PDB file of C-alpha atoms in Angstrom:
ATOM      1  CA  MET A   1     104.859 104.845 117.204  1.00 55.00           C
ATOM      2  CA  ILE A   2     103.205 109.117 116.625  1.00 53.00           C
ATOM      3  CA  ARG A   3     103.591 110.728 113.756  1.00 56.00           C
ATOM      4  CA  ARG A   4     102.609 114.414 113.307  1.00 55.00           C
ATOM      5  CA  PRO A   5      99.771 114.453 111.814  1.00 48.00           C
ATOM      6  CA  PRO A   6      98.944 115.314 107.703  1.00 46.00           C
ATOM      7  CA  ARG A   7     100.576 119.050 107.194  1.00 43.00           C
ATOM      8  CA  SER A   8      97.179 119.720 103.832  1.00 41.00           C
ATOM      9  CA  THR A   9      93.387 119.713 103.904  1.00 39.00           C
ATOM     10  CA  GLN A  10      92.924 116.341 102.295  1.00 41.00           C
ATOM     11  CA  SER A  11      91.477 114.520 104.852  1.00 39.00           C
ATOM     12  CA  ARG A  12      93.225 111.193 107.281  1.00 39.00           C
ATOM     13  CA  SER A  13      90.260 109.074 105.828  1.00 40.00           C
ATOM     14  CA  SER A  14      90.954 110.271 102.589  1.00 44.00           C
ATOM     15  CA  ALA A  15      94.752 109.967 102.556  1.00 44.00           C
ATOM     16  CA  ALA A  16      94.558 106.295 103.874  1.00 43.00           C
ATOM     17  CA  SER A  17      91.861 105.634 100.460  1.00 43.00           C
ATOM     18  CA  ASP A  18      93.953 106.667  98.141  1.00 47.00           C
ATOM     19  CA  VAL A  19      97.085 104.247 100.102  1.00 47.00           C
ATOM     20  CA  TYR A  20      94.185 101.437 100.018  1.00 42.00           C
ATOM     21  CA  LYS A  21      93.705 102.060  96.316  1.00 44.00           C
ATOM     22  CA  ARG A  22      96.900 102.512  94.856  1.00 48.00           C
ATOM     23  CA  GLN A  23      97.658  98.816  97.189  1.00 47.00           C
ATOM     24  CA  VAL A  24      94.438  97.209  95.992  1.00 41.00           C
ATOM     25  CA  HIS A  25      95.335  98.664  91.759  1.00 41.00           C
ATOM     26  CA  GLY A  26      98.935  96.999  91.843  1.00 43.00           C
ATOM     27  CA  TYR A  27     100.503 100.342  92.876  1.00 44.00           C
ATOM     28  CA  GLU A  28     102.408  98.269  95.792  1.00 47.00           C
ATOM     29  CA  GLU A  29     104.241  96.393  93.212  1.00 43.00           C
ATOM     30  CA  HIS A  30     105.529 100.282  91.861  1.00 44.00           C
ATOM     31  CA  PHE A  31     106.346 101.195  95.811  1.00 47.00           C
ATOM     32  CA  LEU A  32     108.794  97.879  96.785  1.00 44.00           C
ATOM     33  CA  SER A  33     109.960  98.328  92.529  1.00 39.00           C
ATOM     34  CA  GLU A  34     111.046 101.845  94.278  1.00 45.00           C
ATOM     35  CA  ARG A  35     113.095 100.908  97.046  1.00 45.00           C
ATOM     36  CA  ARG A  36     116.282 100.692  94.938  1.00 43.00           C
ATOM     37  CA  VAL A  37     115.566 104.513  96.780  1.00 54.00           C
ATOM     38  CA  ARG A  38     117.606 102.837  99.465  1.00 55.00           C
ATOM     39  CA  SER A  39     120.928 103.395  98.330  1.00 68.00           C
ATOM     40  CA  SER A  40     120.586 106.969 100.449  1.00 83.00           C
ATOM     41  CA  LYS A  41     122.805 107.466 102.985  1.00 91.00           C
ATOM     42  CA  LEU A  42     120.676 108.126 106.630  1.00 94.00           C
ATOM     43  CA  VAL A  43     122.682 109.288 109.318  1.00 95.00           C
ATOM     44  CA  VAL A  44     122.243 107.191 112.694  1.00 95.00           C
ATOM     45  CA  ALA A  45     123.071 108.741 116.172  1.00 95.00           C
ATOM     46  CA  ASP A  46     122.908 106.438 119.766  1.00 94.00           C
ATOM     47  CA  ASP A  47     125.006 107.005 121.947  1.00 92.00           C
ATOM     48  CA  ASP A  48     124.823 102.891 123.132  1.00 94.00           C
ATOM     49  CA  PRO A  49     127.274 101.666 120.773  1.00 94.00           C
ATOM     50  CA  PHE A  50     124.980  97.783 120.387  1.00 94.00           C
ATOM     51  CA  ASN A  51     122.316 100.238 119.699  1.00 92.00           C
ATOM     52  CA  ILE A  52     124.117 101.572 116.372  1.00 94.00           C
ATOM     53  CA  LYS A  53     125.967  98.391 115.086  1.00 95.00           C
ATOM     54  CA  ILE A  54     122.286  96.560 115.433  1.00 93.00           C
ATOM     55  CA  MET A  55     120.228  99.508 113.455  1.00 93.00           C
ATOM     56  CA  LYS A  56     123.732  99.743 111.321  1.00 95.00           C
ATOM     57  CA  HIS A  57     123.883  95.692 109.972  1.00 94.00           C
ATOM     58  CA  GLN A  58     119.539  96.026 109.853  1.00 92.00           C
ATOM     59  CA  LEU A  59     119.768  99.749 107.136  1.00 91.00           C
ATOM     60  CA  GLU A  60     123.377  98.195 105.448  1.00 92.00           C
ATOM     61  CA  ASN A  61     121.502  94.673 104.745  1.00 90.00           C
ATOM     62  CA  ALA A  62     118.388  96.584 103.196  1.00 88.00           C
ATOM     63  CA  GLY A  63     120.684  98.992 101.440  1.00 88.00           C
ATOM     64  CA  PHE A  64     121.386 102.192 102.692  1.00 90.00           C
ATOM     65  CA  GLU A  65     124.448 103.175 103.011  1.00 93.00           C
ATOM     66  CA  VAL A  66     124.455 104.522 107.035  1.00 95.00           C
ATOM     67  CA  LEU A  67     126.937 106.851 109.296  1.00 96.00           C
ATOM     68  CA  THR A  68     126.432 106.765 112.385  1.00 96.00           C
ATOM     69  CA  GLY A  69     127.746 109.371 115.565  1.00 95.00           C
ATOM     70  CA  ASN A  70     127.876 108.836 119.332  1.00 96.00           C
ATOM     71  CA  ASN A  71     125.588 111.901 119.990  1.00 95.00           C
ATOM     72  CA  GLY A  72     123.942 114.852 118.701  1.00 93.00           C
ATOM     73  CA  GLU A  73     126.447 116.590 117.835  1.00 96.00           C
ATOM     74  CA  GLU A  74     128.121 114.666 115.615  1.00 96.00           C
ATOM     75  CA  ALA A  75     125.034 113.841 114.155  1.00 95.00           C
ATOM     76  CA  VAL A  76     124.833 117.624 113.294  1.00 95.00           C
ATOM     77  CA  ASN A  77     128.096 117.700 111.901  1.00 96.00           C
ATOM     78  CA  LEU A  78     128.366 114.593 109.796  1.00 95.00           C
ATOM     79  CA  PHE A  79     125.021 116.082 108.365  1.00 93.00           C
ATOM     80  CA  LYS A  80     127.121 119.593 107.793  1.00 94.00           C
ATOM     81  CA  THR A  81     129.722 117.414 105.997  1.00 93.00           C
ATOM     82  CA  TYR A  82     127.776 115.506 103.429  1.00 92.00           C
ATOM     83  CA  GLY A  83     124.566 117.673 103.310  1.00 85.00           C
ATOM     84  CA  GLN A  84     122.275 117.025 100.696  1.00 84.00           C
ATOM     85  CA  ASP A  85     123.551 113.749  99.765  1.00 87.00           C
ATOM     86  CA  ILE A  86     122.059 112.428 103.597  1.00 91.00           C
ATOM     87  CA  LYS A  87     118.214 111.573 102.740  1.00 89.00           C
ATOM     88  CA  ALA A  88     117.219 110.757 106.916  1.00 91.00           C
ATOM     89  CA  VAL A  89     118.739 111.255 109.666  1.00 93.00           C
ATOM     90  CA  LEU A  90     117.910 109.196 113.017  1.00 94.00           C
ATOM     91  CA  LEU A  91     118.596 109.812 116.203  1.00 93.00           C
ATOM     92  CA  ASP A  92     118.012 109.135 120.032  1.00 90.00           C
ATOM     93  CA  SER A  93     116.006 111.764 122.214  1.00 86.00           C
ATOM     94  CA  GLU A  94     118.832 111.320 125.010  1.00 89.00           C
ATOM     95  CA  MET A  95     122.426 111.352 124.133  1.00 90.00           C
ATOM     96  CA  PRO A  96     125.161 112.623 126.125  1.00 90.00           C
ATOM     97  CA  ILE A  97     126.770 116.249 124.774  1.00 93.00           C
ATOM     98  CA  MET A  98     123.855 117.038 122.590  1.00 92.00           C
ATOM     99  CA  ASP A  99     120.564 115.632 122.972  1.00 91.00           C
ATOM    100  CA  GLY A 100     118.486 114.043 119.806  1.00 88.00           C
ATOM    101  CA  SER A 101     115.829 117.028 120.246  1.00 89.00           C
ATOM    102  CA  THR A 102     118.581 119.601 120.228  1.00 93.00           C
ATOM    103  CA  ALA A 103     120.284 117.602 117.220  1.00 94.00           C
ATOM    104  CA  ALA A 104     117.281 117.880 115.318  1.00 92.00           C
ATOM    105  CA  GLN A 105     116.668 121.620 115.421  1.00 91.00           C
ATOM    106  CA  GLN A 106     120.167 122.104 114.429  1.00 93.00           C
ATOM    107  CA  ILE A 107     119.895 120.065 111.380  1.00 93.00           C
ATOM    108  CA  ARG A 108     115.834 121.536 110.522  1.00 90.00           C
ATOM    109  CA  ASN A 109     118.021 125.189 110.648  1.00 90.00           C
ATOM    110  CA  ILE A 110     120.896 124.390 108.442  1.00 90.00           C
ATOM    111  CA  ILE A 111     118.315 122.706 105.841  1.00 86.00           C
ATOM    112  CA  SER A 112     115.597 125.364 106.469  1.00 80.00           C
ATOM    113  CA  GLY A 113     112.897 123.893 104.213  1.00 76.00           C
ATOM    114  CA  ARG A 114     114.222 121.199 102.458  1.00 78.00           C
ATOM    115  CA  SER A 115     111.970 117.914 103.067  1.00 83.00           C
ATOM    116  CA  LEU A 116     114.194 115.889 105.426  1.00 88.00           C
ATOM    117  CA  PRO A 117     113.317 112.828 107.721  1.00 90.00           C
ATOM    118  CA  ILE A 118     114.311 113.639 110.954  1.00 89.00           C
ATOM    119  CA  LEU A 119     113.291 110.539 112.959  1.00 90.00           C
ATOM    120  CA  CYS A 120     113.364 110.144 117.062  1.00 89.00           C
ATOM    121  CA  ILE A 121     114.555 106.898 118.099  1.00 88.00           C
ATOM    122  CA  THR A 122     113.969 106.768 122.239  1.00 85.00           C
ATOM    123  CA  GLY A 123     113.251 104.041 125.527  1.00 82.00           C
ATOM    124  CA  ASN A 124     111.702 107.304 126.434  1.00 79.00           C
ATOM    125  CA  ILE A 125     107.340 106.311 125.530  1.00 74.00           C
ATOM    126  CA  GLY A 126     105.418 108.642 128.067  1.00 77.00           C
ATOM    127  CA  GLU A 127     103.134 110.698 125.796  1.00 82.00           C
ATOM    128  CA  GLU A 128     104.770 113.899 126.764  1.00 83.00           C
ATOM    129  CA  HIS A 129     108.579 112.973 125.952  1.00 79.00           C
ATOM    130  CA  GLN A 130     106.659 112.019 122.520  1.00 79.00           C
ATOM    131  CA  GLU A 131     104.720 115.429 122.203  1.00 83.00           C
ATOM    132  CA  ARG A 132     108.201 117.450 123.692  1.00 82.00           C
ATOM    133  CA  CYS A 133     109.897 115.462 120.459  1.00 79.00           C
ATOM    134  CA  LEU A 134     107.654 116.223 117.379  1.00 82.00           C
ATOM    135  CA  GLN A 135     107.102 119.994 118.706  1.00 83.00           C
ATOM    136  CA  SER A 136     112.158 119.623 118.857  1.00 81.00           C
ATOM    137  CA  GLY A 137     111.770 118.772 115.219  1.00 81.00           C
ATOM    138  CA  PHE A 138     111.283 114.634 114.590  1.00 86.00           C
ATOM    139  CA  ASP A 139     108.823 113.820 112.030  1.00 86.00           C
ATOM    140  CA  MET A 140     108.244 110.827 113.848  1.00 85.00           C
ATOM    141  CA  VAL A 141     108.726 109.131 117.128  1.00 85.00           C
ATOM    142  CA  LEU A 142     109.584 105.655 116.963  1.00 85.00           C
ATOM    143  CA  SER A 143     110.224 104.246 120.474  1.00 83.00           C
ATOM    144  CA  LYS A 144     112.657 100.834 120.940  1.00 85.00           C
ATOM    145  CA  PRO A 145     112.744  98.518 120.658  1.00 86.00           C
ATOM    146  CA  VAL A 146     112.331  99.634 116.978  1.00 86.00           C
ATOM    147  CA  LYS A 147     110.629  97.241 114.943  1.00 87.00           C
ATOM    148  CA  PHE A 148     113.683  96.968 111.655  1.00 86.00           C
ATOM    149  CA  GLN A 149     110.725  96.149 109.110  1.00 86.00           C
ATOM    150  CA  GLU A 150     108.522  99.063 109.764  1.00 84.00           C
ATOM    151  CA  LEU A 151     111.626 101.736 110.405  1.00 87.00           C
ATOM    152  CA  ILE A 152     112.223 100.462 106.673  1.00 86.00           C
ATOM    153  CA  ASP A 153     108.747 100.389 105.354  1.00 82.00           C
ATOM    154  CA  LEU A 154     108.876 104.158 106.718  1.00 81.00           C
ATOM    155  CA  LEU A 155     112.308 105.391 104.969  1.00 84.00           C
ATOM    156  CA  ASP A 156     111.350 104.068 101.981  1.00 79.00           C
ATOM    157  CA  LEU A 157     107.605 105.853 101.832  1.00 76.00           C
ATOM    158  CA  SER A 158     109.547 108.695 103.109  1.00 75.00           C
ATOM    159  CA  LEU A 159     112.270 108.975 100.712  1.00 76.00           C
ATOM    160  CA  ILE A 160     109.949 107.543  97.394  1.00 68.00           C
ATOM    161  CA  HIS A 161     107.966 110.893  98.146  1.00 58.00           C
ATOM    162  CA  ILE A 162     111.057 113.330  99.529  1.00 54.00           C
ATOM    163  CA  SER A 163     110.315 115.929  96.810  1.00 47.00           C
ATOM    164  CA  GLU A 164     106.222 115.890  97.999  1.00 49.00           C
ATOM    165  CA  PRO A 165     106.289 116.997 101.921  1.00 49.00           C
ATOM    166  CA  THR A 166     102.824 117.384 102.373  1.00 49.00           C
ATOM    167  CA  ARG A 167     102.348 113.556 100.547  1.00 48.00           C
ATOM    168  CA  GLN A 168     104.986 112.082 102.604  1.00 51.00           C
ATOM    169  CA  ALA A 169     102.972 112.787 105.527  1.00 55.00           C
ATOM    170  CA  GLU A 170      99.728 111.644 104.565  1.00 53.00           C
ATOM    171  CA  ILE A 171     101.405 108.394 102.864  1.00 53.00           C
ATOM    172  CA  SER A 172     103.228 107.523 106.268  1.00 55.00           C
ATOM    173  CA  TYR A 173      99.652 108.541 108.308  1.00 55.00           C
ATOM    174  CA  ALA A 174      98.002 106.650 105.700  1.00 52.00           C
ATOM    175  CA  VAL A 175      99.925 103.191 106.441  1.00 52.00           C
ATOM    176  CA  PHE A 176      99.804 103.564 110.073  1.00 55.00           C
ATOM    177  CA  CYS A 177      96.181 103.441 109.643  1.00 51.00           C
ATOM    178  CA  LEU A 178      96.199 100.628 107.038  1.00 48.00           C
ATOM    179  CA  LYS A 179      97.922  98.744 109.931  1.00 47.00           C
ATOM    180  CA  LYS A 180      95.708  99.643 112.011  1.00 49.00           C
ATOM    181  CA  LYS A 181      92.824  97.822 110.277  1.00 44.00           C
TER     182      LYS A 181
END
């Protein structure tokens, strides 16, 4: 999984240390109790009906409300329809009609500054492809097959801190660092 680097002046190791302190001092319980944000609406777009079925099933079991599309254009239209109700977007990078990168750019233009996690789900694990995805407006790139518990944890953290975009990036990176230990 590739993430955008934190947008803050706080060092990465400091961000990881902050999250570690929260876990040590019992704040992990607080994060877990905050999972009730899962009633949030998500947009998921993929051109493979099987992938959509699996993602929808897993995310709904975790408590999210999932709106699905078969391509980037449908994802953008869902976002236009539901606007402020959408709390995160998950897009396949390569779809017909409109690819995930173009959809991510269009959604970024619509929200103009609002903090919204847009995740790329791709079967292409090449570093160059993942870098292009990040440059086109995605916040994170996840490779297929998706590890659903990791995805759900990332969504939980992103949605808990949605009003603090800088903090959100720091926490996402810190959790990534802690998982590597």
